PDB file of C-alpha atoms in Angstrom:
ATOM      1  CA  MET A   1      85.739 -93.272  -2.565  1.00 96.00           C
ATOM      2  CA  ARG A   2      86.881 -94.070  -6.083  1.00 98.00           C
ATOM      3  CA  ILE A   3      84.469 -96.897  -7.098  1.00 98.00           C
ATOM      4  CA  LEU A   4      84.217 -99.189 -10.174  1.00 98.00           C
ATOM      5  CA  PHE A   5      80.613-100.591 -10.273  1.00 98.00           C
ATOM      6  CA  MET A   6      79.810-103.950 -11.611  1.00 98.00           C
ATOM      7  CA  GLY A   7      76.218-105.074 -12.170  1.00 98.00           C
ATOM      8  CA  THR A   8      73.573-106.169 -14.680  1.00 97.00           C
ATOM      9  CA  PRO A   9      69.790-106.467 -13.789  1.00 97.00           C
ATOM     10  CA  ASP A  10      67.111-104.344 -12.189  1.00 97.00           C
ATOM     11  CA  PHE A  11      68.236-105.382  -8.755  1.00 98.00           C
ATOM     12  CA  SER A  12      71.618-103.623  -9.094  1.00 98.00           C
ATOM     13  CA  VAL A  13      70.213-100.243 -10.269  1.00 98.00           C
ATOM     14  CA  PRO A  14      69.162 -98.756  -6.863  1.00 98.00           C
ATOM     15  CA  CYS A  15      72.756 -99.392  -5.500  1.00 98.00           C
ATOM     16  CA  LEU A  16      74.366 -97.645  -8.394  1.00 98.00           C
ATOM     17  CA  THR A  17      71.932 -94.728  -7.967  1.00 98.00           C
ATOM     18  CA  CYS A  18      72.727 -94.539  -4.158  1.00 98.00           C
ATOM     19  CA  LEU A  19      76.481 -94.388  -4.848  1.00 98.00           C
ATOM     20  CA  TYR A  20      76.049 -91.716  -7.341  1.00 98.00           C
ATOM     21  CA  GLU A  21      73.654 -89.582  -5.107  1.00 98.00           C
ATOM     22  CA  ALA A  22      75.995 -90.064  -2.094  1.00 98.00           C
ATOM     23  CA  GLY A  23      78.875 -88.265  -3.951  1.00 98.00           C
ATOM     24  CA  HIS A  24      81.169 -91.158  -4.499  1.00 98.00           C
ATOM     25  CA  THR A  25      83.381 -90.934  -7.567  1.00 98.00           C
ATOM     26  CA  ILE A  26      82.185 -93.604  -9.972  1.00 98.00           C
ATOM     27  CA  LEU A  27      85.028 -94.293 -12.305  1.00 98.00           C
ATOM     28  CA  GLY A  28      82.974 -96.521 -14.572  1.00 98.00           C
ATOM     29  CA  VAL A  29      80.117 -99.080 -14.810  1.00 98.00           C
ATOM     30  CA  VAL A  30      80.721-102.609 -15.852  1.00 98.00           C
ATOM     31  CA  THR A  31      77.815-104.572 -17.282  1.00 98.00           C
ATOM     32  CA  GLN A  32      76.981-107.448 -19.616  1.00 97.00           C
ATOM     33  CA  PRO A  33      77.151-106.855 -23.449  1.00 96.00           C
ATOM     34  CA  ASP A  34      73.946-105.935 -25.147  1.00 95.00           C
ATOM     35  CA  LYS A  35      71.894-108.825 -26.336  1.00 90.00           C
ATOM     36  CA  PRO A  36      68.874-109.532 -28.582  1.00 87.00           C
ATOM     37  CA  ARG A  37      65.684-109.853 -26.435  1.00 79.00           C
ATOM     38  CA  GLY A  38      62.004-110.531 -26.933  1.00 75.00           C
ATOM     39  CA  ARG A  39      60.254-112.040 -29.868  1.00 75.00           C
ATOM     40  CA  GLY A  40      61.510-109.520 -32.361  1.00 78.00           C
ATOM     41  CA  GLY A  41      65.217-110.066 -31.223  1.00 81.00           C
ATOM     42  CA  ALA A  42      65.836-106.362 -30.955  1.00 88.00           C
ATOM     43  CA  VAL A  43      69.155-105.653 -29.247  1.00 88.00           C
ATOM     44  CA  SER A  44      68.803-103.892 -25.898  1.00 93.00           C
ATOM     45  CA  CYS A  45      70.984-102.952 -23.129  1.00 96.00           C
ATOM     46  CA  THR A  46      70.960-104.041 -19.444  1.00 97.00           C
ATOM     47  CA  PRO A  47      69.049-102.060 -16.828  1.00 97.00           C
ATOM     48  CA  VAL A  48      72.420-101.076 -15.243  1.00 98.00           C
ATOM     49  CA  LYS A  49      73.761 -99.617 -18.548  1.00 98.00           C
ATOM     50  CA  GLU A  50      70.469 -97.654 -18.944  1.00 98.00           C
ATOM     51  CA  GLU A  51      70.908 -96.002 -15.495  1.00 98.00           C
ATOM     52  CA  ALA A  52      74.623 -95.450 -16.067  1.00 98.00           C
ATOM     53  CA  LEU A  53      73.869 -93.594 -19.383  1.00 98.00           C
ATOM     54  CA  ARG A  54      71.281 -91.606 -17.584  1.00 98.00           C
ATOM     55  CA  LEU A  55      73.720 -90.611 -14.986  1.00 98.00           C
ATOM     56  CA  GLY A  56      76.448 -89.815 -17.591  1.00 98.00           C
ATOM     57  CA  LEU A  57      78.812 -92.435 -16.358  1.00 98.00           C
ATOM     58  CA  PRO A  58      81.366 -94.408 -18.499  1.00 98.00           C
ATOM     59  CA  VAL A  59      80.192 -97.896 -19.467  1.00 98.00           C
ATOM     60  CA  TYR A  60      82.338-101.055 -20.006  1.00 98.00           C
ATOM     61  CA  GLN A  61      80.828-104.263 -21.435  1.00 98.00           C
ATOM     62  CA  PRO A  62      83.592-106.960 -21.532  1.00 97.00           C
ATOM     63  CA  ARG A  63      82.582-110.275 -22.758  1.00 96.00           C
ATOM     64  CA  ARG A  64      85.163-111.880 -20.393  1.00 97.00           C
ATOM     65  CA  VAL A  65      86.309-109.880 -17.224  1.00 97.00           C
ATOM     66  CA  ARG A  66      89.463-112.151 -16.947  1.00 96.00           C
ATOM     67  CA  ALA A  67      90.675-110.813 -20.452  1.00 97.00           C
ATOM     68  CA  GLU A  68      93.897-109.078 -20.078  1.00 97.00           C
ATOM     69  CA  ASP A  69      92.852-105.886 -21.840  1.00 97.00           C
ATOM     70  CA  PHE A  70      90.009-105.426 -19.367  1.00 98.00           C
ATOM     71  CA  LEU A  71      92.194-106.110 -16.388  1.00 98.00           C
ATOM     72  CA  LYS A  72      94.685-103.573 -17.666  1.00 98.00           C
ATOM     73  CA  ALA A  73      91.929-100.968 -18.073  1.00 98.00           C
ATOM     74  CA  VAL A  74      90.872-101.610 -14.432  1.00 98.00           C
ATOM     75  CA  ARG A  75      94.365-101.267 -13.162  1.00 98.00           C
ATOM     76  CA  GLU A  76      94.633 -97.906 -14.982  1.00 98.00           C
ATOM     77  CA  LEU A  77      91.408 -96.607 -13.381  1.00 98.00           C
ATOM     78  CA  ALA A  78      92.900 -97.568 -10.011  1.00 98.00           C
ATOM     79  CA  PRO A  79      89.729 -97.831  -8.037  1.00 98.00           C
ATOM     80  CA  ASP A  80      89.738 -97.926  -4.232  1.00 98.00           C
ATOM     81  CA  VAL A  81      86.977-100.536  -4.303  1.00 98.00           C
ATOM     82  CA  ILE A  82      84.918-102.707  -6.894  1.00 98.00           C
ATOM     83  CA  VAL A  83      81.305-102.877  -5.945  1.00 98.00           C
ATOM     84  CA  VAL A  84      79.661-105.973  -7.440  1.00 98.00           C
ATOM     85  CA  ILE A  85      75.868-106.641  -7.502  1.00 98.00           C
ATOM     86  CA  ALA A  86      74.341-109.419  -9.717  1.00 97.00           C
ATOM     87  CA  PHE A  87      76.940-108.988 -12.332  1.00 97.00           C
ATOM     88  CA  GLY A  88      76.742-112.346 -14.000  1.00 93.00           C
ATOM     89  CA  GLN A  89      80.387-113.387 -14.346  1.00 94.00           C
ATOM     90  CA  ILE A  90      82.796-114.893 -11.824  1.00 93.00           C
ATOM     91  CA  LEU A  91      85.687-112.561 -11.050  1.00 96.00           C
ATOM     92  CA  PRO A  92      89.098-113.831 -11.256  1.00 96.00           C
ATOM     93  CA  GLN A  93      91.641-113.309  -8.364  1.00 97.00           C
ATOM     94  CA  ALA A  94      93.674-110.970 -10.711  1.00 97.00           C
ATOM     95  CA  LEU A  95      90.644-108.601 -10.577  1.00 98.00           C
ATOM     96  CA  LEU A  96      89.866-109.098  -6.894  1.00 98.00           C
ATOM     97  CA  ASP A  97      93.402-108.057  -6.090  1.00 98.00           C
ATOM     98  CA  ILE A  98      93.360-104.703  -7.879  1.00 98.00           C
ATOM     99  CA  PRO A  99      91.415-102.411  -5.546  1.00 98.00           C
ATOM    100  CA  ARG A 100      92.871-101.145  -2.364  1.00 97.00           C
ATOM    101  CA  TYR A 101      89.680-102.274  -0.345  1.00 98.00           C
ATOM    102  CA  GLY A 102      89.164-105.331  -2.649  1.00 98.00           C
ATOM    103  CA  CYS A 103      85.757-106.278  -4.168  1.00 98.00           C
ATOM    104  CA  ILE A 104      82.590-105.792  -2.217  1.00 98.00           C
ATOM    105  CA  ASN A 105      79.412-107.717  -3.138  1.00 98.00           C
ATOM    106  CA  VAL A 106      75.725-107.181  -2.192  1.00 98.00           C
ATOM    107  CA  HIS A 107      73.919-110.461  -2.028  1.00 98.00           C
ATOM    108  CA  ALA A 108      70.143-111.015  -1.521  1.00 98.00           C
ATOM    109  CA  SER A 109      70.221-113.590   1.309  1.00 98.00           C
ATOM    110  CA  LEU A 110      71.521-114.156   4.813  1.00 98.00           C
ATOM    111  CA  LEU A 111      74.760-115.902   4.055  1.00 98.00           C
ATOM    112  CA  PRO A 112      75.846-118.660   4.166  1.00 98.00           C
ATOM    113  CA  ARG A 113      72.294-119.585   3.262  1.00 98.00           C
ATOM    114  CA  TYR A 114      71.217-119.286  -0.394  1.00 98.00           C
ATOM    115  CA  ARG A 115      74.440-118.811  -2.215  1.00 97.00           C
ATOM    116  CA  GLY A 116      73.906-118.688  -5.876  1.00 96.00           C
ATOM    117  CA  ALA A 117      71.727-116.976  -8.623  1.00 94.00           C
ATOM    118  CA  ALA A 118      68.188-117.102  -7.301  1.00 97.00           C
ATOM    119  CA  PRO A 119      68.266-116.606  -3.380  1.00 98.00           C
ATOM    120  CA  ILE A 120      65.081-114.553  -3.367  1.00 98.00           C
ATOM    121  CA  GLN A 121      62.808-116.988  -5.143  1.00 98.00           C
ATOM    122  CA  TRP A 122      64.030-119.999  -3.261  1.00 98.00           C
ATOM    123  CA  ALA A 123      63.653-118.464   0.178  1.00 98.00           C
ATOM    124  CA  VAL A 124      59.923-118.075  -0.654  1.00 98.00           C
ATOM    125  CA  ILE A 125      59.722-121.556  -2.203  1.00 98.00           C
ATOM    126  CA  ASN A 126      61.295-123.171   0.877  1.00 98.00           C
ATOM    127  CA  GLY A 127      58.994-121.492   3.314  1.00 98.00           C
ATOM    128  CA  GLU A 128      61.836-119.333   5.070  1.00 98.00           C
ATOM    129  CA  LYS A 129      60.394-116.906   7.662  1.00 98.00           C
ATOM    130  CA  GLU A 130      63.112-114.411   7.056  1.00 98.00           C
ATOM    131  CA  THR A 131      65.832-113.418   4.564  1.00 98.00           C
ATOM    132  CA  GLY A 132      67.841-110.261   4.049  1.00 98.00           C
ATOM    133  CA  ILE A 133      70.901-108.625   2.560  1.00 98.00           C
ATOM    134  CA  THR A 134      74.521-109.597   3.097  1.00 98.00           C
ATOM    135  CA  VAL A 135      77.406-107.299   2.147  1.00 98.00           C
ATOM    136  CA  MET A 136      80.563-109.330   1.889  1.00 98.00           C
ATOM    137  CA  GLN A 137      84.213-109.061   0.919  1.00 98.00           C
ATOM    138  CA  MET A 138      84.488-111.220  -2.285  1.00 98.00           C
ATOM    139  CA  ASP A 139      86.943-114.121  -2.578  1.00 96.00           C
ATOM    140  CA  ALA A 140      87.513-116.570  -5.377  1.00 92.00           C
ATOM    141  CA  GLY A 141      84.497-118.772  -4.330  1.00 92.00           C
ATOM    142  CA  LEU A 142      80.816-118.367  -5.066  1.00 93.00           C
ATOM    143  CA  ASP A 143      79.354-116.127  -2.463  1.00 96.00           C
ATOM    144  CA  THR A 144      81.849-117.505   0.165  1.00 97.00           C
ATOM    145  CA  GLY A 145      83.550-114.294   1.242  1.00 97.00           C
ATOM    146  CA  ALA A 146      83.751-112.867   4.733  1.00 98.00           C
ATOM    147  CA  MET A 147      80.581-110.995   5.729  1.00 98.00           C
ATOM    148  CA  LEU A 148      80.741-107.214   6.412  1.00 98.00           C
ATOM    149  CA  LYS A 149      77.081-106.280   7.076  1.00 98.00           C
ATOM    150  CA  LYS A 150      73.784-108.030   7.309  1.00 98.00           C
ATOM    151  CA  LEU A 151      70.182-106.826   7.323  1.00 98.00           C
ATOM    152  CA  VAL A 152      67.281-109.211   8.118  1.00 98.00           C
ATOM    153  CA  ILE A 153      63.947-108.785   6.451  1.00 98.00           C
ATOM    154  CA  PRO A 154      60.861-110.744   7.339  1.00 98.00           C
ATOM    155  CA  ILE A 155      59.060-112.840   4.646  1.00 98.00           C
ATOM    156  CA  ALA A 156      55.388-112.118   4.915  1.00 98.00           C
ATOM    157  CA  PRO A 157      52.822-115.012   4.702  1.00 96.00           C
ATOM    158  CA  GLN A 158      51.624-114.130   1.236  1.00 97.00           C
ATOM    159  CA  GLU A 159      55.058-112.905   0.006  1.00 98.00           C
ATOM    160  CA  THR A 160      55.802-113.587  -3.686  1.00 98.00           C
ATOM    161  CA  GLY A 161      59.220-113.661  -5.425  1.00 98.00           C
ATOM    162  CA  GLY A 162      58.440-110.366  -7.014  1.00 98.00           C
ATOM    163  CA  SER A 163      57.310-108.560  -3.730  1.00 98.00           C
ATOM    164  CA  LEU A 164      60.388-109.777  -1.890  1.00 98.00           C
ATOM    165  CA  PHE A 165      62.611-108.748  -4.827  1.00 98.00           C
ATOM    166  CA  GLU A 166      61.367-105.248  -4.422  1.00 98.00           C
ATOM    167  CA  LYS A 167      61.888-105.118  -0.699  1.00 98.00           C
ATOM    168  CA  LEU A 168      65.546-106.401  -0.926  1.00 98.00           C
ATOM    169  CA  LYS A 169      66.254-104.311  -3.968  1.00 98.00           C
ATOM    170  CA  ALA A 170      65.328-101.137  -1.901  1.00 98.00           C
ATOM    171  CA  ALA A 171      67.348-102.163   1.054  1.00 98.00           C
ATOM    172  CA  GLY A 172      70.690-102.902  -0.653  1.00 98.00           C
ATOM    173  CA  GLY A 173      71.795 -99.302  -1.314  1.00 98.00           C
ATOM    174  CA  PRO A 174      71.613 -97.868   2.227  1.00 98.00           C
ATOM    175  CA  LEU A 175      73.318-100.947   3.598  1.00 98.00           C
ATOM    176  CA  LEU A 176      76.019-100.647   1.098  1.00 98.00           C
ATOM    177  CA  LEU A 177      76.665 -96.992   1.814  1.00 98.00           C
ATOM    178  CA  GLU A 178      76.877 -97.770   5.545  1.00 98.00           C
ATOM    179  CA  THR A 179      79.394-100.589   4.792  1.00 98.00           C
ATOM    180  CA  LEU A 180      81.621 -98.341   2.609  1.00 98.00           C
ATOM    181  CA  ARG A 181      81.723 -95.658   5.221  1.00 98.00           C
ATOM    182  CA  GLU A 182      83.025 -98.247   7.795  1.00 98.00           C
ATOM    183  CA  VAL A 183      85.366 -99.801   5.301  1.00 98.00           C
ATOM    184  CA  GLU A 184      86.994 -96.428   4.564  1.00 97.00           C
ATOM    185  CA  ALA A 185      87.257 -95.566   8.294  1.00 97.00           C
ATOM    186  CA  GLY A 186      88.788 -98.919   9.154  1.00 97.00           C
ATOM    187  CA  THR A 187      86.099 -99.685  11.771  1.00 98.00           C
ATOM    188  CA  ILE A 188      84.256-102.609  10.097  1.00 97.00           C
ATOM    189  CA  GLU A 189      84.848-106.280  11.125  1.00 97.00           C
ATOM    190  CA  ALA A 190      84.878-109.046   8.423  1.00 97.00           C
ATOM    191  CA  VAL A 191      83.341-112.184   9.801  1.00 98.00           C
ATOM    192  CA  PRO A 192      83.931-115.518   8.081  1.00 98.00           C
ATOM    193  CA  GLN A 193      80.936-117.557   6.984  1.00 97.00           C
ATOM    194  CA  THR A 194      80.076-120.441   9.201  1.00 96.00           C
ATOM    195  CA  GLY A 195      77.119-122.741   9.605  1.00 94.00           C
ATOM    196  CA  GLU A 196      74.908-124.498   7.139  1.00 94.00           C
ATOM    197  CA  SER A 197      74.919-123.348   3.603  1.00 95.00           C
ATOM    198  CA  CYS A 198      72.658-124.086   0.637  1.00 96.00           C
ATOM    199  CA  TYR A 199      72.732-123.246  -3.030  1.00 96.00           C
ATOM    200  CA  ALA A 200      69.989-121.179  -4.846  1.00 97.00           C
ATOM    201  CA  SER A 201      70.093-122.521  -8.423  1.00 96.00           C
ATOM    202  CA  MET A 202      69.117-120.466 -11.432  1.00 95.00           C
ATOM    203  CA  LEU A 203      65.463-120.485 -12.360  1.00 96.00           C
ATOM    204  CA  ASP A 204      64.074-121.507 -15.808  1.00 97.00           C
ATOM    205  CA  LYS A 205      60.681-121.811 -17.358  1.00 96.00           C
ATOM    206  CA  ALA A 206      60.507-125.579 -16.897  1.00 96.00           C
ATOM    207  CA  MET A 207      60.463-125.185 -13.195  1.00 97.00           C
ATOM    208  CA  GLY A 208      56.981-123.689 -13.293  1.00 98.00           C
ATOM    209  CA  ASP A 209      55.430-126.974 -14.397  1.00 98.00           C
ATOM    210  CA  VAL A 210      53.464-127.881 -11.241  1.00 98.00           C
ATOM    211  CA  ASP A 211      53.804-131.432  -9.770  1.00 98.00           C
ATOM    212  CA  TRP A 212      50.388-132.052  -8.108  1.00 98.00           C
ATOM    213  CA  SER A 213      51.893-135.128  -6.304  1.00 98.00           C
ATOM    214  CA  GLN A 214      53.596-132.534  -4.058  1.00 98.00           C
ATOM    215  CA  SER A 215      51.890-131.125  -0.994  1.00 98.00           C
ATOM    216  CA  ALA A 216      49.413-128.343  -1.105  1.00 98.00           C
ATOM    217  CA  GLU A 217      51.797-126.289   1.070  1.00 98.00           C
ATOM    218  CA  ARG A 218      54.731-126.988  -1.272  1.00 98.00           C
ATOM    219  CA  ILE A 219      52.754-126.001  -4.358  1.00 98.00           C
ATOM    220  CA  GLU A 220      51.315-122.854  -2.828  1.00 98.00           C
ATOM    221  CA  ARG A 221      54.800-121.597  -1.929  1.00 98.00           C
ATOM    222  CA  TRP A 222      55.983-122.732  -5.405  1.00 98.00           C
ATOM    223  CA  ILE A 223      53.393-120.522  -6.988  1.00 98.00           C
ATOM    224  CA  ARG A 224      54.367-117.530  -4.868  1.00 98.00           C
ATOM    225  CA  GLY A 225      58.024-118.038  -5.287  1.00 98.00           C
ATOM    226  CA  LEU A 226      57.910-118.119  -9.070  1.00 98.00           C
ATOM    227  CA  ASN A 227      55.642-115.146  -9.278  1.00 98.00           C
ATOM    228  CA  PRO A 228      56.100-113.196 -11.531  1.00 98.00           C
ATOM    229  CA  TRP A 229      58.771-115.147 -13.402  1.00 97.00           C
ATOM    230  CA  PRO A 230      59.076-117.783 -14.658  1.00 97.00           C
ATOM    231  CA  SER A 231      55.538-118.342 -13.133  1.00 98.00           C
ATOM    232  CA  ALA A 232      53.858-121.578 -12.094  1.00 98.00           C
ATOM    233  CA  TYR A 233      51.583-123.359 -14.685  1.00 98.00           C
ATOM    234  CA  THR A 234      49.606-126.440 -15.223  1.00 98.00           C
ATOM    235  CA  CYS A 235      47.671-128.089 -18.107  1.00 98.00           C
ATOM    236  CA  TRP A 236      43.930-128.371 -18.405  1.00 98.00           C
ATOM    237  CA  LYS A 237      42.517-130.041 -21.472  1.00 95.00           C
ATOM    238  CA  GLU A 238      45.781-129.489 -23.334  1.00 95.00           C
ATOM    239  CA  LYS A 239      45.728-125.758 -22.565  1.00 96.00           C
ATOM    240  CA  THR A 240      48.227-124.064 -20.269  1.00 97.00           C
ATOM    241  CA  LEU A 241      46.908-122.221 -17.226  1.00 98.00           C
ATOM    242  CA  LYS A 242      49.328-120.007 -15.301  1.00 98.00           C
ATOM    243  CA  LEU A 243      48.720-119.989 -11.649  1.00 98.00           C
ATOM    244  CA  TRP A 244      49.159-116.735  -9.798  1.00 98.00           C
ATOM    245  CA  ARG A 245      47.556-117.129  -6.426  1.00 98.00           C
ATOM    246  CA  ALA A 246      46.371-120.010  -4.277  1.00 98.00           C
ATOM    247  CA  GLU A 247      45.752-121.052  -0.686  1.00 98.00           C
ATOM    248  CA  VAL A 248      45.930-124.184   1.281  1.00 98.00           C
ATOM    249  CA  LEU A 249      42.591-125.537   2.598  1.00 97.00           C
ATOM    250  CA  PRO A 250      42.464-126.432   6.263  1.00 93.00           C
ATOM    251  CA  GLU A 251      43.724-129.898   7.178  1.00 80.00           C
ATOM    252  CA  ASP A 252      40.322-131.018   8.586  1.00 67.00           C
ATOM    253  CA  SER A 253      38.740-130.352   5.043  1.00 62.00           C
ATOM    254  CA  LYS A 254      37.182-133.450   3.544  1.00 53.00           C
ATOM    255  CA  SER A 255      36.688-131.983   0.194  1.00 56.00           C
ATOM    256  CA  GLY A 256      39.465-134.211  -1.119  1.00 56.00           C
ATOM    257  CA  GLU A 257      37.569-137.416  -0.320  1.00 58.00           C
ATOM    258  CA  GLU A 258      34.796-139.086  -2.161  1.00 51.00           C
ATOM    259  CA  ASN A 259      33.176-142.258  -0.530  1.00 49.00           C
ATOM    260  CA  GLY A 260      36.136-142.369   1.797  1.00 56.00           C
ATOM    261  CA  LYS A 261      38.715-142.516  -1.021  1.00 73.00           C
ATOM    262  CA  LYS A 262      41.129-139.623  -1.782  1.00 84.00           C
ATOM    263  CA  ALA A 263      41.002-138.379  -5.337  1.00 95.00           C
ATOM    264  CA  ALA A 264      44.116-138.549  -7.554  1.00 97.00           C
ATOM    265  CA  PRO A 265      46.520-135.510  -7.405  1.00 98.00           C
ATOM    266  CA  GLY A 266      45.488-132.924  -9.871  1.00 98.00           C
ATOM    267  CA  THR A 267      41.881-133.780  -9.707  1.00 98.00           C
ATOM    268  CA  ILE A 268      39.494-130.675  -9.569  1.00 98.00           C
ATOM    269  CA  LEU A 269      37.277-131.419  -6.600  1.00 97.00           C
ATOM    270  CA  SER A 270      35.043-128.249  -6.424  1.00 97.00           C
ATOM    271  CA  LEU A 271      34.344-125.077  -8.298  1.00 97.00           C
ATOM    272  CA  LYS A 272      32.829-123.263  -5.330  1.00 94.00           C
ATOM    273  CA  ASP A 273      34.731-120.283  -4.105  1.00 94.00           C
ATOM    274  CA  GLY A 274      37.634-120.812  -6.327  1.00 97.00           C
ATOM    275  CA  ILE A 275      39.052-124.048  -7.889  1.00 98.00           C
ATOM    276  CA  ALA A 276      39.886-126.767  -5.259  1.00 98.00           C
ATOM    277  CA  VAL A 277      42.397-129.367  -6.438  1.00 98.00           C
ATOM    278  CA  GLN A 278      43.621-132.484  -4.729  1.00 98.00           C
ATOM    279  CA  THR A 279      47.407-132.603  -4.282  1.00 98.00           C
ATOM    280  CA  GLY A 280      49.618-135.315  -2.922  1.00 97.00           C
ATOM    281  CA  GLY A 281      49.031-133.988   0.527  1.00 97.00           C
ATOM    282  CA  GLY A 282      46.011-131.673   1.184  1.00 97.00           C
ATOM    283  CA  VAL A 283      43.833-129.589  -0.979  1.00 97.00           C
ATOM    284  CA  LEU A 284      44.853-126.317  -2.828  1.00 98.00           C
ATOM    285  CA  ARG A 285      42.331-123.762  -3.820  1.00 98.00           C
ATOM    286  CA  ILE A 286      43.354-121.715  -6.836  1.00 98.00           C
ATOM    287  CA  ARG A 287      42.298-118.051  -6.517  1.00 98.00           C
ATOM    288  CA  GLU A 288      43.903-116.379  -9.549  1.00 98.00           C
ATOM    289  CA  LEU A 289      44.973-117.706 -12.845  1.00 98.00           C
ATOM    290  CA  GLN A 290      45.447-116.987 -16.544  1.00 98.00           C
ATOM    291  CA  MET A 291      44.522-119.004 -19.594  1.00 97.00           C
ATOM    292  CA  GLU A 292      47.084-118.947 -22.361  1.00 93.00           C
ATOM    293  CA  GLY A 293      46.455-116.052 -24.655  1.00 92.00           C
ATOM    294  CA  LYS A 294      44.127-114.518 -22.156  1.00 95.00           C
ATOM    295  CA  LYS A 295      44.591-111.986 -19.311  1.00 97.00           C
ATOM    296  CA  ARG A 296      45.098-112.776 -15.701  1.00 97.00           C
ATOM    297  CA  MET A 297      41.865-112.959 -13.626  1.00 97.00           C
ATOM    298  CA  ASP A 298      40.339-114.250 -10.291  1.00 98.00           C
ATOM    299  CA  ALA A 299      39.017-117.748 -10.420  1.00 98.00           C
ATOM    300  CA  GLU A 300      35.366-116.752 -10.208  1.00 97.00           C
ATOM    301  CA  ALA A 301      35.749-114.638 -13.397  1.00 97.00           C
ATOM    302  CA  PHE A 302      37.667-117.396 -15.174  1.00 97.00           C
ATOM    303  CA  LEU A 303      34.952-119.960 -14.355  1.00 97.00           C
ATOM    304  CA  ARG A 304      32.260-117.834 -15.783  1.00 95.00           C
ATOM    305  CA  GLY A 305      33.860-118.202 -19.236  1.00 93.00           C
ATOM    306  CA  ALA A 306      35.390-121.638 -19.037  1.00 94.00           C
ATOM    307  CA  HIS A 307      33.774-125.118 -19.292  1.00 93.00           C
ATOM    308  CA  MET A 308      35.566-126.529 -16.268  1.00 97.00           C
ATOM    309  CA  GLU A 309      33.915-129.203 -14.152  1.00 97.00           C
ATOM    310  CA  ALA A 310      34.724-131.128 -10.988  1.00 97.00           C
ATOM    311  CA  GLY A 311      36.433-134.270 -11.895  1.00 97.00           C
ATOM    312  CA  ASP A 312      38.596-132.624 -14.598  1.00 98.00           C
ATOM    313  CA  ILE A 313      42.345-133.207 -14.246  1.00 98.00           C
ATOM    314  CA  LEU A 314      45.087-130.865 -14.072  1.00 98.00           C
ATOM    315  CA  SER A 315      48.340-132.286 -15.164  1.00 97.00           C
ATOM    316  CA  ARG A 316      51.928-131.389 -15.917  1.00 94.00           C
ATOM    317  CA  ARG A 317      52.791-129.819 -19.153  1.00 82.00           C
ATOM    318  CA  ARG A 318      55.630-132.269 -19.719  1.00 69.00           C
ATOM    319  CA  GLU A 319      53.175-135.291 -19.267  1.00 65.00           C
ATOM    320  CA  THR A 320      50.758-133.801 -21.844  1.00 61.00           C
ATOM    321  CA  ASP A 321      53.566-133.184 -24.377  1.00 61.00           C
ATOM    322  CA  SER A 322      54.723-136.787 -23.935  1.00 54.00           C
ATOM    323  CA  SER A 323      51.272-138.179 -24.416  1.00 53.00           C
ATOM    324  CA  ARG A 324      51.253-136.599 -27.942  1.00 51.00           C
ATOM    325  CA  THR A 325      54.301-138.444 -29.153  1.00 44.00           C
TER     326      THR A 325
END
């Protein structure tokens, strides 16, 4: 098939590679413009652009895909289908109408659940038992098009946002190729989305600020879901601690009580076998963490060099910042 590919981040790259290696004619690769990144502000290109250049494919970087000059260029390319994976702009109807087979999107959830920008991380945070890949026919809505193919992937008990990302990234390409074969043969059935939907909002660094009034189960999933980015963190003695791994203590644990009274959320209860912290519901044991400016390490190694004591308080970064003003 004659394909125009649209994508931007790492997640999109394996699908582009699969299309190329399967022998499809890739007319061009559309990705976001180069941007300054990092502390030095050096201009860098997207992962999809890097792969396209490696494969020797033409690259387009429109600031607005609804601009008439870009639409004109796509019409001249005359693609059979446009494949879209985490591109980063909403496609106008004028673009959706150009290809013979329309625009096909690979989305990292089991639609209609988790429409939006961060379906992988929110599935972990919300304690889902499974997620997957949905290949859909795009329409003008946000991830609302009819579904063409689905692949279910279980979420492991210790799954992180990063590990699930890698599983779904690897699964997208083969499912896309299978979908395109059936689309071209006219044997695929488009199924409208029905049932309960939810929105997976974009992540930002402020989300990592742990709220210790939440339950231990919720915080543990929060830590896993935001690993590796933007990462969960807390404040101890005005220093930021990134939290990388934790576990929920059994419900019958009494370590959260002293003289029959429950400690305040965020209170460090014990430093034996990790850092046990009282939450709004249950006790969380921190297993792996990272002091600002230091390397990531297990709790035992951290405690050998830190002057942390039972009774110390872990607080939200925003609360600490507010107390200084």
